[in-house]
PDB file of C-alpha atoms in Angstrom:
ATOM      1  CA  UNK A 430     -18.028  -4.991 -10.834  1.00  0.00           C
ATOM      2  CA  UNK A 431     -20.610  -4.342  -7.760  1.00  0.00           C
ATOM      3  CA  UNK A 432     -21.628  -8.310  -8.022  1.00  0.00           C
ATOM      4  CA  UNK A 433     -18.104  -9.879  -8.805  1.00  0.00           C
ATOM      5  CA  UNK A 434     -15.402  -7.472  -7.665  1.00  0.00           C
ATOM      6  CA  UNK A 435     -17.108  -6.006  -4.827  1.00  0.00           C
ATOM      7  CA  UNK A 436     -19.097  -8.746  -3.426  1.00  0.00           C
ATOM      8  CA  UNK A 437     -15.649 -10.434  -3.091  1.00  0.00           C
ATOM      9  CA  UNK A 438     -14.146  -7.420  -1.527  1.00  0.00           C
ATOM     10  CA  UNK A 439     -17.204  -7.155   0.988  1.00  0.00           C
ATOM     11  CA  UNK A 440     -16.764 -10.976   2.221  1.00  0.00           C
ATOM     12  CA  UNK A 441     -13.145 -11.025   2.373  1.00  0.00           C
ATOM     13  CA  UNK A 442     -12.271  -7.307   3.908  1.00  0.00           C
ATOM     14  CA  UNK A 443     -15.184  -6.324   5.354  1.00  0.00           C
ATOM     15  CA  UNK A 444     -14.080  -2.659   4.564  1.00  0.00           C
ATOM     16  CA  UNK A 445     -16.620  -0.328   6.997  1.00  0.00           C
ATOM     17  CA  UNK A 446     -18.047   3.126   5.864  1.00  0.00           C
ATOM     18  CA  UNK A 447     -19.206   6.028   7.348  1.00  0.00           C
ATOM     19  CA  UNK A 448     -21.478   8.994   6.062  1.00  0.00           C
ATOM     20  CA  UNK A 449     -22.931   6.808   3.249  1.00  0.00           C
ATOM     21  CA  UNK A 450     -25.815   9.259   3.470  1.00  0.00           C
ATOM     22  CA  UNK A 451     -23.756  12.374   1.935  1.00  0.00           C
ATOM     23  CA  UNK A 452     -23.663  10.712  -1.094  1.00  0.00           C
ATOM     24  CA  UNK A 453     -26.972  11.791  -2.785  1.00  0.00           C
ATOM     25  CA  UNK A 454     -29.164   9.385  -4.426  1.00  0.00           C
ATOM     26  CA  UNK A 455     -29.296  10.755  -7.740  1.00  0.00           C
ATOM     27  CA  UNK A 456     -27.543  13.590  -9.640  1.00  0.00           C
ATOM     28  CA  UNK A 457     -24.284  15.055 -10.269  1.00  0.00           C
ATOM     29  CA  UNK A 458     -21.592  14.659  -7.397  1.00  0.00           C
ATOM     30  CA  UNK A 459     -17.902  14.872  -7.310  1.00  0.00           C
ATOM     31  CA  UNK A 460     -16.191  12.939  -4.675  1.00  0.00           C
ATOM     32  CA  UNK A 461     -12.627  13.919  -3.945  1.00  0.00           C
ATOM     33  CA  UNK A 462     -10.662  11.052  -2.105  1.00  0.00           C
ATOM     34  CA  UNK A 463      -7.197  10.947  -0.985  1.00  0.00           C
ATOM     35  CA  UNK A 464      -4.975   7.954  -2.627  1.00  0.00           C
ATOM     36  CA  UNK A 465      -3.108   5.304  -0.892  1.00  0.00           C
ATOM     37  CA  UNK A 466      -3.368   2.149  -2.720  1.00  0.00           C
ATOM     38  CA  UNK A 467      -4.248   1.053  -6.329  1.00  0.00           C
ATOM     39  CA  UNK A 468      -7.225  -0.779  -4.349  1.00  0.00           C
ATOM     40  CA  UNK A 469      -8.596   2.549  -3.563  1.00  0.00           C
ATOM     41  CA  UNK A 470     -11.000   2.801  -6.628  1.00  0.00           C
ATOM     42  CA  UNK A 471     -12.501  -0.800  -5.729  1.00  0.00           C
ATOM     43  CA  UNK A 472     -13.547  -0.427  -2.513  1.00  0.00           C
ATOM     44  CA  UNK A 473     -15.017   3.158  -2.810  1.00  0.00           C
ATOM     45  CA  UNK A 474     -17.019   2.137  -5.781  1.00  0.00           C
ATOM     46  CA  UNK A 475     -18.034  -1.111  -4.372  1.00  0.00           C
ATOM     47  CA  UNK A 476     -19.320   0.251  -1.137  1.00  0.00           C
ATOM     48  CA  UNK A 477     -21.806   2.514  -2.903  1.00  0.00           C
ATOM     49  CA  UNK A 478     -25.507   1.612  -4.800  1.00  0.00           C
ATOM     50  CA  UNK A 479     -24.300   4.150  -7.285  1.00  0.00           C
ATOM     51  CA  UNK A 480     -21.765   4.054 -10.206  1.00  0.00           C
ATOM     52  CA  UNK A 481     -18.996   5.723  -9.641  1.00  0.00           C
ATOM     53  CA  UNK A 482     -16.532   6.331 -12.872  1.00  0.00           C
ATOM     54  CA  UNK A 483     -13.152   7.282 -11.963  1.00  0.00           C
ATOM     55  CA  UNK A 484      -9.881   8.501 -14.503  1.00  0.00           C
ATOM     56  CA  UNK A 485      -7.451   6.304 -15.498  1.00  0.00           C
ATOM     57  CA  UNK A 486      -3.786   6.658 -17.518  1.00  0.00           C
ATOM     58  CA  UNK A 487      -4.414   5.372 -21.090  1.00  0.00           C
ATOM     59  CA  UNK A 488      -1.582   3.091 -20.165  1.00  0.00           C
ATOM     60  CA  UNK A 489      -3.900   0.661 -18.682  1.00  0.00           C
ATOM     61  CA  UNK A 490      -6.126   0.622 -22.032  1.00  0.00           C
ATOM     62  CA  UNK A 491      -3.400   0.027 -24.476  1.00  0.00           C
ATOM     63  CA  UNK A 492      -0.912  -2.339 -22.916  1.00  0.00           C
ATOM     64  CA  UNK A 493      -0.042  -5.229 -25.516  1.00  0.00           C
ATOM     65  CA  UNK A 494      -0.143  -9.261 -24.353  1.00  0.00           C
ATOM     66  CA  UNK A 495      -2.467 -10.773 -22.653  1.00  0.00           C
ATOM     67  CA  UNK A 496      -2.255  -9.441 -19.275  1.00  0.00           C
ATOM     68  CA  UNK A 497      -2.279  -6.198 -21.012  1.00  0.00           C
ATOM     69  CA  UNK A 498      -5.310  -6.743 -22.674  1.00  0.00           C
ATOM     70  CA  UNK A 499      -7.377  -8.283 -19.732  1.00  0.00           C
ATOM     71  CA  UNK A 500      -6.425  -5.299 -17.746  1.00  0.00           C
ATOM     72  CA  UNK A 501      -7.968  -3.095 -20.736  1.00  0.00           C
ATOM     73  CA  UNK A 502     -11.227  -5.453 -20.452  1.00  0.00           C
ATOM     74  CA  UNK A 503     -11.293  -4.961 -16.864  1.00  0.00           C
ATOM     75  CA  UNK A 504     -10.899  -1.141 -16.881  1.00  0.00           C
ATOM     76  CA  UNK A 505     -13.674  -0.896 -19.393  1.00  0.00           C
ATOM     77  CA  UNK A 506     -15.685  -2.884 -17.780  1.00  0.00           C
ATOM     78  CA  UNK A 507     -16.282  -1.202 -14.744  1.00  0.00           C
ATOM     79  CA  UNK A 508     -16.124   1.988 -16.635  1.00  0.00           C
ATOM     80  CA  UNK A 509     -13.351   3.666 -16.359  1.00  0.00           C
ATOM     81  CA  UNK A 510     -12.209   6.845 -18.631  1.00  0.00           C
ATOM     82  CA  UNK A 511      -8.941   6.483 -20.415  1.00  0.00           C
ATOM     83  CA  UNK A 512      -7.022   9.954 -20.159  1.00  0.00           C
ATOM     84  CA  UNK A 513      -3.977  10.225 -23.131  1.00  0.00           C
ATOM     85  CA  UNK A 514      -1.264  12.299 -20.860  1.00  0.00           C
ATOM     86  CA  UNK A 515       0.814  12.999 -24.061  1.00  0.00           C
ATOM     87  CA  UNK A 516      -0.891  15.833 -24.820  1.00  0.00           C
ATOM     88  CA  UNK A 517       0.474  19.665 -24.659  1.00  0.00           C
ATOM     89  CA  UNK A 518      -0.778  19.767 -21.125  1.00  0.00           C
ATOM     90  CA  UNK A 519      -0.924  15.759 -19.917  1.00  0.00           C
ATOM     91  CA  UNK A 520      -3.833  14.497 -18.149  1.00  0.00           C
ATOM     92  CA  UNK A 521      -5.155  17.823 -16.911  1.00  0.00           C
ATOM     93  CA  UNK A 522      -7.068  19.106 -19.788  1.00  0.00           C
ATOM     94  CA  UNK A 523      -8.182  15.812 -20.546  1.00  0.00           C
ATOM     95  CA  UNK A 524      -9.201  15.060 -16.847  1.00  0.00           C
ATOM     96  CA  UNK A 525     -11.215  18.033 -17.284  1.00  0.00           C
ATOM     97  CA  UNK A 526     -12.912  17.222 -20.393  1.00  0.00           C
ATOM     98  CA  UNK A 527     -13.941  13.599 -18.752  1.00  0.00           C
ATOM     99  CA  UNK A 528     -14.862  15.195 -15.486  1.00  0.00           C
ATOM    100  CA  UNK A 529     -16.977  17.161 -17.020  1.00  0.00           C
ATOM    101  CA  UNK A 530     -18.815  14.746 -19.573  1.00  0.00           C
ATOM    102  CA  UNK A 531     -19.284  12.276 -16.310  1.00  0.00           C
ATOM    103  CA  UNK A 532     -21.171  15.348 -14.768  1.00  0.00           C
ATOM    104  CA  UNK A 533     -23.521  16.265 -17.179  1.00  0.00           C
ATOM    105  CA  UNK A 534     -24.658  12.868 -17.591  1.00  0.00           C
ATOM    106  CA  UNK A 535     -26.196  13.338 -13.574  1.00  0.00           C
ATOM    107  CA  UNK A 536     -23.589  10.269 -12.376  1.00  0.00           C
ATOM    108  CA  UNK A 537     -20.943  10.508  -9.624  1.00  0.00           C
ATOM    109  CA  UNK A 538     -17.137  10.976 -10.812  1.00  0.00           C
ATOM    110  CA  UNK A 539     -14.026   9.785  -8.927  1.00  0.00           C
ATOM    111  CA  UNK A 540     -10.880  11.973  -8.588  1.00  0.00           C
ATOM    112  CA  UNK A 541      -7.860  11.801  -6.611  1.00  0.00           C
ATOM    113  CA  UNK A 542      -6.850  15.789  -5.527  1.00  0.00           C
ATOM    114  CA  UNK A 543      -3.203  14.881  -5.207  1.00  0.00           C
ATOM    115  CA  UNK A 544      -2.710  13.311  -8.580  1.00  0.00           C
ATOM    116  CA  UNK A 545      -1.274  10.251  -7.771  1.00  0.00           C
ATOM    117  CA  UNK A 546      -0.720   7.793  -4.973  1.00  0.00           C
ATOM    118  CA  UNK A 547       0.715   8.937  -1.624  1.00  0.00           C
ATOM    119  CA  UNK A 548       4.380   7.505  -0.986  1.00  0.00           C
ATOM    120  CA  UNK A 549       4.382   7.455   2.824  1.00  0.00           C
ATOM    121  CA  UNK A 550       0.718   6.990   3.879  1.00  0.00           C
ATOM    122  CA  UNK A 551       0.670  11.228   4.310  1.00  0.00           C
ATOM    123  CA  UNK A 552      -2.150  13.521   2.537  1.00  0.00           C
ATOM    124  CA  UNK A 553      -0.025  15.862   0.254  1.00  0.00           C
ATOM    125  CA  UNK A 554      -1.254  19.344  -1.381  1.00  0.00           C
ATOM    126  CA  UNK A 555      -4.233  19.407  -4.036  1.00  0.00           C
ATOM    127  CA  UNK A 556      -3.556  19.936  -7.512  1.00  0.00           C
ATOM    128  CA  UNK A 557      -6.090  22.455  -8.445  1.00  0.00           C
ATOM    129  CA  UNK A 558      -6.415  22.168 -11.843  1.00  0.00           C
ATOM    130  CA  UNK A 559      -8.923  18.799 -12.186  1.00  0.00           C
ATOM    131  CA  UNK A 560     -11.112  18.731  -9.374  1.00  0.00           C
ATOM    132  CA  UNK A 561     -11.757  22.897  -8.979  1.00  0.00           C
ATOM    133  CA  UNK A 562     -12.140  23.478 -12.331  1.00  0.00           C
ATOM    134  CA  UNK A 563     -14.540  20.455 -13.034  1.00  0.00           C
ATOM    135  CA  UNK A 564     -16.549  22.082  -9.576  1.00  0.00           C
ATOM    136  CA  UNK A 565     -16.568  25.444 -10.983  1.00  0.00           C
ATOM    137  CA  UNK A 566     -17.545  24.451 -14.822  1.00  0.00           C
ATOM    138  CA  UNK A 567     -20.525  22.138 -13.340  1.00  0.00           C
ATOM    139  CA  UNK A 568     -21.767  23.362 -10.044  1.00  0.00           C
ATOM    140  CA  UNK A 569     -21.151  19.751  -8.970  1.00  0.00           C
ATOM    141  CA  UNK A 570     -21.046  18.967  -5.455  1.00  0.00           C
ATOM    142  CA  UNK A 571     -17.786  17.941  -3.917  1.00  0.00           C
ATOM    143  CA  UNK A 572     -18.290  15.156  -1.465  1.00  0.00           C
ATOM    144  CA  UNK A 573     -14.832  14.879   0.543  1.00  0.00           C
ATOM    145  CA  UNK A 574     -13.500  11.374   1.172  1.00  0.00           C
ATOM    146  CA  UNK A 575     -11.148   9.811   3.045  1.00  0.00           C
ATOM    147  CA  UNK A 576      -9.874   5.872   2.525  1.00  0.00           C
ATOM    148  CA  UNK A 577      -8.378   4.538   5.949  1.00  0.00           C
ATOM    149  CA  UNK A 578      -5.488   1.805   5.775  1.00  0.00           C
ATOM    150  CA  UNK A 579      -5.924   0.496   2.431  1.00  0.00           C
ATOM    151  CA  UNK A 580      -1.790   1.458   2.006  1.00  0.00           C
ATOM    152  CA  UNK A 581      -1.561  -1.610   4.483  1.00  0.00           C
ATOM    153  CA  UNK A 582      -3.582  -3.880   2.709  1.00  0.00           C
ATOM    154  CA  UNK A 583      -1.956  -3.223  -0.914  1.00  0.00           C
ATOM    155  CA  UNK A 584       1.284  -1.182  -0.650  1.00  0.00           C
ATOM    156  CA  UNK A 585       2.784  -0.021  -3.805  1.00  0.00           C
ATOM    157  CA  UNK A 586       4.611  -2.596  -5.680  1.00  0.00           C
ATOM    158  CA  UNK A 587       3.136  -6.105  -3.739  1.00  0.00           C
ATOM    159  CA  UNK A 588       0.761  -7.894  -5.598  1.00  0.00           C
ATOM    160  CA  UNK A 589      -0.941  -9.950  -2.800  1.00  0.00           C
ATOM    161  CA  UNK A 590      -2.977  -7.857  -1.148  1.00  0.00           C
ATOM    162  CA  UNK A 591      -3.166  -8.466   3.282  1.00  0.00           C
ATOM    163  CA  UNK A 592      -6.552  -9.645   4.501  1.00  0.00           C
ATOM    164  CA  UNK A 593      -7.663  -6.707   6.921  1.00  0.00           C
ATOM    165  CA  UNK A 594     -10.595  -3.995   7.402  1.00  0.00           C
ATOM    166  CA  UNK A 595      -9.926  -0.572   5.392  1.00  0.00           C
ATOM    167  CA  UNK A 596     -12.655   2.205   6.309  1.00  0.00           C
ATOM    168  CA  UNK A 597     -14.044   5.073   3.960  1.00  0.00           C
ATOM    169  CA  UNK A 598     -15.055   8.026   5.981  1.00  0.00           C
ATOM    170  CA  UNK A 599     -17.605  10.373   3.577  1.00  0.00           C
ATOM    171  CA  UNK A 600     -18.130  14.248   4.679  1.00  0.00           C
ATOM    172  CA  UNK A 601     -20.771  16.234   3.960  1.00  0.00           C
ATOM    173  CA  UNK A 602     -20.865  17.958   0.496  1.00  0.00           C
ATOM    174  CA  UNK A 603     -19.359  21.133  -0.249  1.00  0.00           C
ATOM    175  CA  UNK A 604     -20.921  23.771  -2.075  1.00  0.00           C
ATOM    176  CA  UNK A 605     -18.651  26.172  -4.090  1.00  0.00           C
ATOM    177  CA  UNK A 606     -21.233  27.975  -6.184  1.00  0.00           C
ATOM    178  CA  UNK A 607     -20.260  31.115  -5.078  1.00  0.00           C
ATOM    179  CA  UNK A 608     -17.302  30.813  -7.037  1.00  0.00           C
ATOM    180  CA  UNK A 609     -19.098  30.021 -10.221  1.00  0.00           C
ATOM    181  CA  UNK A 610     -18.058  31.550 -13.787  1.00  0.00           C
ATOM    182  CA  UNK A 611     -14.429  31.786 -11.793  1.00  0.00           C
ATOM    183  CA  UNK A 612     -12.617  28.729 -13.127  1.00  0.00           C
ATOM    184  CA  UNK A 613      -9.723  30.557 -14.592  1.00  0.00           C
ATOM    185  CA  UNK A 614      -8.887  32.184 -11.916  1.00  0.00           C
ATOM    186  CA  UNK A 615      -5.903  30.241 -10.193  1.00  0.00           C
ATOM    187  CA  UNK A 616      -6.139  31.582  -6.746  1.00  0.00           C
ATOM    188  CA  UNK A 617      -9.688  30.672  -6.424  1.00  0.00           C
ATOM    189  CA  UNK A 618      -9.006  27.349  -8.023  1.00  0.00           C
ATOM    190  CA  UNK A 619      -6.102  26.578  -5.011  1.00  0.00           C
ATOM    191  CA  UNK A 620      -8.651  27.895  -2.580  1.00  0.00           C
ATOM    192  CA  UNK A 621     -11.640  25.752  -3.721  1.00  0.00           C
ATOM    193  CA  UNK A 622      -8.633  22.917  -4.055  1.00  0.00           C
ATOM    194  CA  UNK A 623      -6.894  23.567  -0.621  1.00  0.00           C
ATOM    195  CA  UNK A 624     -10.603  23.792   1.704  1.00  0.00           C
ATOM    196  CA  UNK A 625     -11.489  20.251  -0.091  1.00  0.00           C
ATOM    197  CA  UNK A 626      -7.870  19.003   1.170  1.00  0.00           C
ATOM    198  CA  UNK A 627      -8.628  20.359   4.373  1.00  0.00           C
ATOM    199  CA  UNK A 628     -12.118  18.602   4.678  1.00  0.00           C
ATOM    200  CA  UNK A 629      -9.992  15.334   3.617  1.00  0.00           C
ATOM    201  CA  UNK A 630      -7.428  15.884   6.309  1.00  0.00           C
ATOM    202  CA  UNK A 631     -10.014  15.727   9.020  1.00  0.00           C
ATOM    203  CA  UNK A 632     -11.397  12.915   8.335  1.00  0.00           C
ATOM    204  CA  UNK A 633      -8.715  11.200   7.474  1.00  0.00           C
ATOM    205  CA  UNK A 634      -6.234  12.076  10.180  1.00  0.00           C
ATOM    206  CA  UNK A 635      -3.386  12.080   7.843  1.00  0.00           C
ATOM    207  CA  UNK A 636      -0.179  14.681   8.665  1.00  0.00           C
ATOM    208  CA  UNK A 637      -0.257  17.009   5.677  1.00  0.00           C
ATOM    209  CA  UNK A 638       2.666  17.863   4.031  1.00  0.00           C
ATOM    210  CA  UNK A 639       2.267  20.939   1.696  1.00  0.00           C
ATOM    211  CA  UNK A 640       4.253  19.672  -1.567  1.00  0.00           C
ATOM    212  CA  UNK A 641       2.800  17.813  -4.319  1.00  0.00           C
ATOM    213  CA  UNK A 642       3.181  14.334  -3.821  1.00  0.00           C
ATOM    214  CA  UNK A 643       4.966  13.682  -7.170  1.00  0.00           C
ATOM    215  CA  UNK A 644       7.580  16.453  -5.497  1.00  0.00           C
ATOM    216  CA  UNK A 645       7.721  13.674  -2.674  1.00  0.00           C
ATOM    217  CA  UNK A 646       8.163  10.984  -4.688  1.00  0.00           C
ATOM    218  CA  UNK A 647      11.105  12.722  -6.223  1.00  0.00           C
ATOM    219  CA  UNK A 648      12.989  13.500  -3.644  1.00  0.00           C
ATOM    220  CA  UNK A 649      12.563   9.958  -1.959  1.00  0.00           C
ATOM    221  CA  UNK A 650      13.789   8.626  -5.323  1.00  0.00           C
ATOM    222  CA  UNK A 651      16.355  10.918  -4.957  1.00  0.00           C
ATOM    223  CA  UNK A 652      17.839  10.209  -1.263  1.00  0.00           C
ATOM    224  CA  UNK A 653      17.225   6.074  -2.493  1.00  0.00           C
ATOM    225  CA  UNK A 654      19.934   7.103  -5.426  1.00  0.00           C
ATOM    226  CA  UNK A 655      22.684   8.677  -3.018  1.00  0.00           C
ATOM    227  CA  UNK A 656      22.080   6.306  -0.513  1.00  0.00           C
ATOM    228  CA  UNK A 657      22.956   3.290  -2.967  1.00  0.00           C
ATOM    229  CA  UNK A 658      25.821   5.415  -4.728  1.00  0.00           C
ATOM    230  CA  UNK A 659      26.873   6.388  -1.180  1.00  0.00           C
ATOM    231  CA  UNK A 660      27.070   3.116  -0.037  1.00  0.00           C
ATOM    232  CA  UNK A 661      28.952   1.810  -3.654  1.00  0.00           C
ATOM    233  CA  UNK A 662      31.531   4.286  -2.962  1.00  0.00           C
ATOM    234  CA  UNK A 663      31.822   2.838   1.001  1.00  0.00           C
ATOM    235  CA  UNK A 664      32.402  -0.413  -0.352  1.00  0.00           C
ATOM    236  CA  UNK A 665      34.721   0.477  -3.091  1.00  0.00           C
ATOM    237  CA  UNK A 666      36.426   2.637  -0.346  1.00  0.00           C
ATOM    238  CA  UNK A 667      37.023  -0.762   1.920  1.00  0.00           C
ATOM    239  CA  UNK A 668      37.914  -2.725  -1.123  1.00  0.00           C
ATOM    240  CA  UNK A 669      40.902  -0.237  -1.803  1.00  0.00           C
ATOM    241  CA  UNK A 670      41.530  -0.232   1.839  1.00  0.00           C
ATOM    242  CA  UNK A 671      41.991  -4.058   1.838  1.00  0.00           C
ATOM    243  CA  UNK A 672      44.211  -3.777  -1.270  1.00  0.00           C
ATOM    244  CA  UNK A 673      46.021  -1.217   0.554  1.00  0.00           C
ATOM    245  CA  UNK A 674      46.658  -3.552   3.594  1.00  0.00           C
ATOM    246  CA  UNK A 675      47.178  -6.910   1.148  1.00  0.00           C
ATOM    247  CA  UNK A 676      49.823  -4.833  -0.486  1.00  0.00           C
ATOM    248  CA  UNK A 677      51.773  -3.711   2.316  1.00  0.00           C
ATOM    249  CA  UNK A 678      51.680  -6.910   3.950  1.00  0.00           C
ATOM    250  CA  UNK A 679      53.208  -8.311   0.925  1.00  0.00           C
ATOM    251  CA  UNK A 680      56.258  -5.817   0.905  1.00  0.00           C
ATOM    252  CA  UNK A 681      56.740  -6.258   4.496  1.00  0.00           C
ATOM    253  CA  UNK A 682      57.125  -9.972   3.853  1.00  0.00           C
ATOM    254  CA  UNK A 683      59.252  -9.457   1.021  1.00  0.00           C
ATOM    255  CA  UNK A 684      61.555  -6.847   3.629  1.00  0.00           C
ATOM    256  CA  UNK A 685      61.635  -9.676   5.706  1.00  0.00           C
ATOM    257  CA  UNK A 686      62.779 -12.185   2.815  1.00  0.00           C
ATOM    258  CA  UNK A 687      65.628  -9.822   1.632  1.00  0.00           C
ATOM    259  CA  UNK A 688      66.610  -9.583   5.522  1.00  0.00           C
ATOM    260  CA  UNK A 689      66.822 -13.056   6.176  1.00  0.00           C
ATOM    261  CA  UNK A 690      68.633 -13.634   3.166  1.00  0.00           C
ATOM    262  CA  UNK A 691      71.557 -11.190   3.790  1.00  0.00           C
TER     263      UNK A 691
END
């Protein structure tokens, strides 16, 4: 990936990175990144020496055809965990369990606090099941990242991505070993979760918006539905009105018929 992938990325975008040194050179490290564009997990990974192994929806692995299965090839081969989300509890327990592995093994793992891809370019609140409890079961580092106008180059839903430089801004790690042995406790999980978010909302800038973005995505979906059935019943308003008028018109002429005839 690092020679193919992200050599390409480097010549065409010319992404630009700051705080490369917070990332260690060996051992354990989480690094927490907000999420604006599928093309987030490329250019992270591809800007640093190390590996970097990120979660991904089984989805991705298992898709039949042929796009399907060179999208399965790809995933694997820049080794990325497949997470089955039809458990009991989806993709958090499993998360976990990967998250975990990746850390013990001394290599760097990827994970996106909000849980999926910001709608509006905004930074929306952590989940704090993933990311604390993976800190808290590990003593892993968590090395706060923030991705800068990648939305621009690869909105959701185009697939040609726009030829411009995206930035990665990496802060300092945080240490939260003075939580340790606390990982089922849920308020210290939101507090390790929301100081990370903060960390990510300076460096990114970003307006925070304290939902979860799926919450967001919702109610967007949401307004989109009224808004189309609002403007179905406009025009089926006006349609009726123009029957209304066609109608009358035609009795007035008819009026005017019986009149002339008498």
């Amino acid at each position: 990936m690092k020679l193919s992938v992200g050599g390409t990325l480097k010549l065409a975008f010319r992404p630009w990175v700051e705080g490369l040194e917070n990332v260690p050179d060996e051992g354990p490290a989480i690094l927490a990144s907000n999420h604006l564009s599928f093309s987030d997990s490329f250019f992270l990974p591809a800007m640093l020496d190390r590996k970097v192994t990120f979660i991904a929806k089984q989805e991705y692995f298992t898709t039949p055809g042929i796009k399907g299965r060179l999208t399965a090839a790809f995933f694997k081969g820049v080794g990325q965990l497949p997470v089955d989300r039809s458990g009991s509890r989806g993709a958090g327990e499993a998360a976990i369990k990967a998250g975990i592995e990746v850390i013990k093994r001394g290599e760097l793992f990827g994970i996106y606090p909000e849980g999926t891809r910001s709608p509006d370019g905004r930074l929306y609140r952590g989940k704090p099941g993933g990311l604390a409890r993976v800190a808290l079961a590990t003593g892993a580092p968590v090395i706060p990242v923030a991705m800068i106008d990648t939305e621009k180059i690869q909105p959701p839903g185009k697939v040609m991505p726009k030829l411009m430089r995206p930035g990665i801004k990496i802060g300092k790690p945080l240490d939260f070993s003075r939580y340790h042995g606390m990982d089922g406790d849920r308020f210290i999980l939101r507090s390790v979760t929301d100081e990370v978010m903060y960390e990510i909302m300076k460096l990114s800038g970003q307006e925070y918006v304290d939902i979860y973005a799926t919450a967001a995505k919702r109610q967007i979906a949401d307004a989109e539905a009224a808004r189309k059935k609002a403007e179905k019943a406009e025009k089926a308003a006006e349609k009726g009105t123009d029957k209304s008028t066609d109608d009358k018109r035609t009795d007035d002429e008819s009026t005017d018929k019986d009149k002339t005839g008498a």
